[in-house]
XYZ file of C-alpha atoms in Angstrom:
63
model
C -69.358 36.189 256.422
C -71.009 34.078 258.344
C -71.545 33.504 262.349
C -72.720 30.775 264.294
C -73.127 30.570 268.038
C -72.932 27.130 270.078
C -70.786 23.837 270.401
C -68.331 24.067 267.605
C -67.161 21.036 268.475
C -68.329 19.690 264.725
C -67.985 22.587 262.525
C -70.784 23.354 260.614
C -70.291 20.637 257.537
C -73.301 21.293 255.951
C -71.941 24.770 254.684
C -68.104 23.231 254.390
C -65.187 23.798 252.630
C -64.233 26.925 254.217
C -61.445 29.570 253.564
C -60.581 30.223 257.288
C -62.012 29.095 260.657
C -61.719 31.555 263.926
C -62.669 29.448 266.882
C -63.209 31.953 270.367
C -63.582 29.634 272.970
C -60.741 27.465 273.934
C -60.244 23.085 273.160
C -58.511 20.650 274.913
C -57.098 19.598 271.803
C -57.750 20.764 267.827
C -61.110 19.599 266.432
C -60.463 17.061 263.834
C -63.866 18.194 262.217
C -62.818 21.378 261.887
C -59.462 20.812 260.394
C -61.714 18.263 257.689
C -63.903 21.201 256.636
C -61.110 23.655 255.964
C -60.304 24.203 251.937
C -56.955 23.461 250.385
C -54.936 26.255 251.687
C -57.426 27.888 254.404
C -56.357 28.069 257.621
C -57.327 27.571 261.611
C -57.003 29.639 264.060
C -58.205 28.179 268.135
C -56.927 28.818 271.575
C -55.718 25.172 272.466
C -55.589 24.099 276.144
C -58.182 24.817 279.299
C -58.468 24.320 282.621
C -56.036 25.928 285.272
C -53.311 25.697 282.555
C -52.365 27.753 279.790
C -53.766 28.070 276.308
C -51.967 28.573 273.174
C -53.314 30.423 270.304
C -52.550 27.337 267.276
C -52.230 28.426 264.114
C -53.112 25.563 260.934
C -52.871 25.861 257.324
C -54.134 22.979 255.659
C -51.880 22.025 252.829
């Protein structure tokens, strides 16, 4: 396993493909970086939304 603290805006491609991706803080939308570093198969999880509103907890498996 390993952690990295800071904008995670990008992803961290230099160490991409991953298996899984847990994102903490919440997006206004889903990273496209992120999704593009993700293995065949791995999967996403990020709280989606900010501001006054609600956030939902999105789910992606990348087929």
């Amino acid at each position: 396993v390993e952690v990295r603290s800071g904008d995670g805006y990008w992803g961290w491609p230099e160490h991409a493909p991953y298996d899984g991706i847990i994102v903490t803080a919440a997006a206004p939308h889903v990273p496209q970086p992120l999704v593009d570093q993700l293995k065949p198969g791995a999967r996403l999880v990020i709280p989606v939304g900010g501001g006054f509103y609600a956030q939902e907890l999105v789910y992606i498996e990348k087929g």
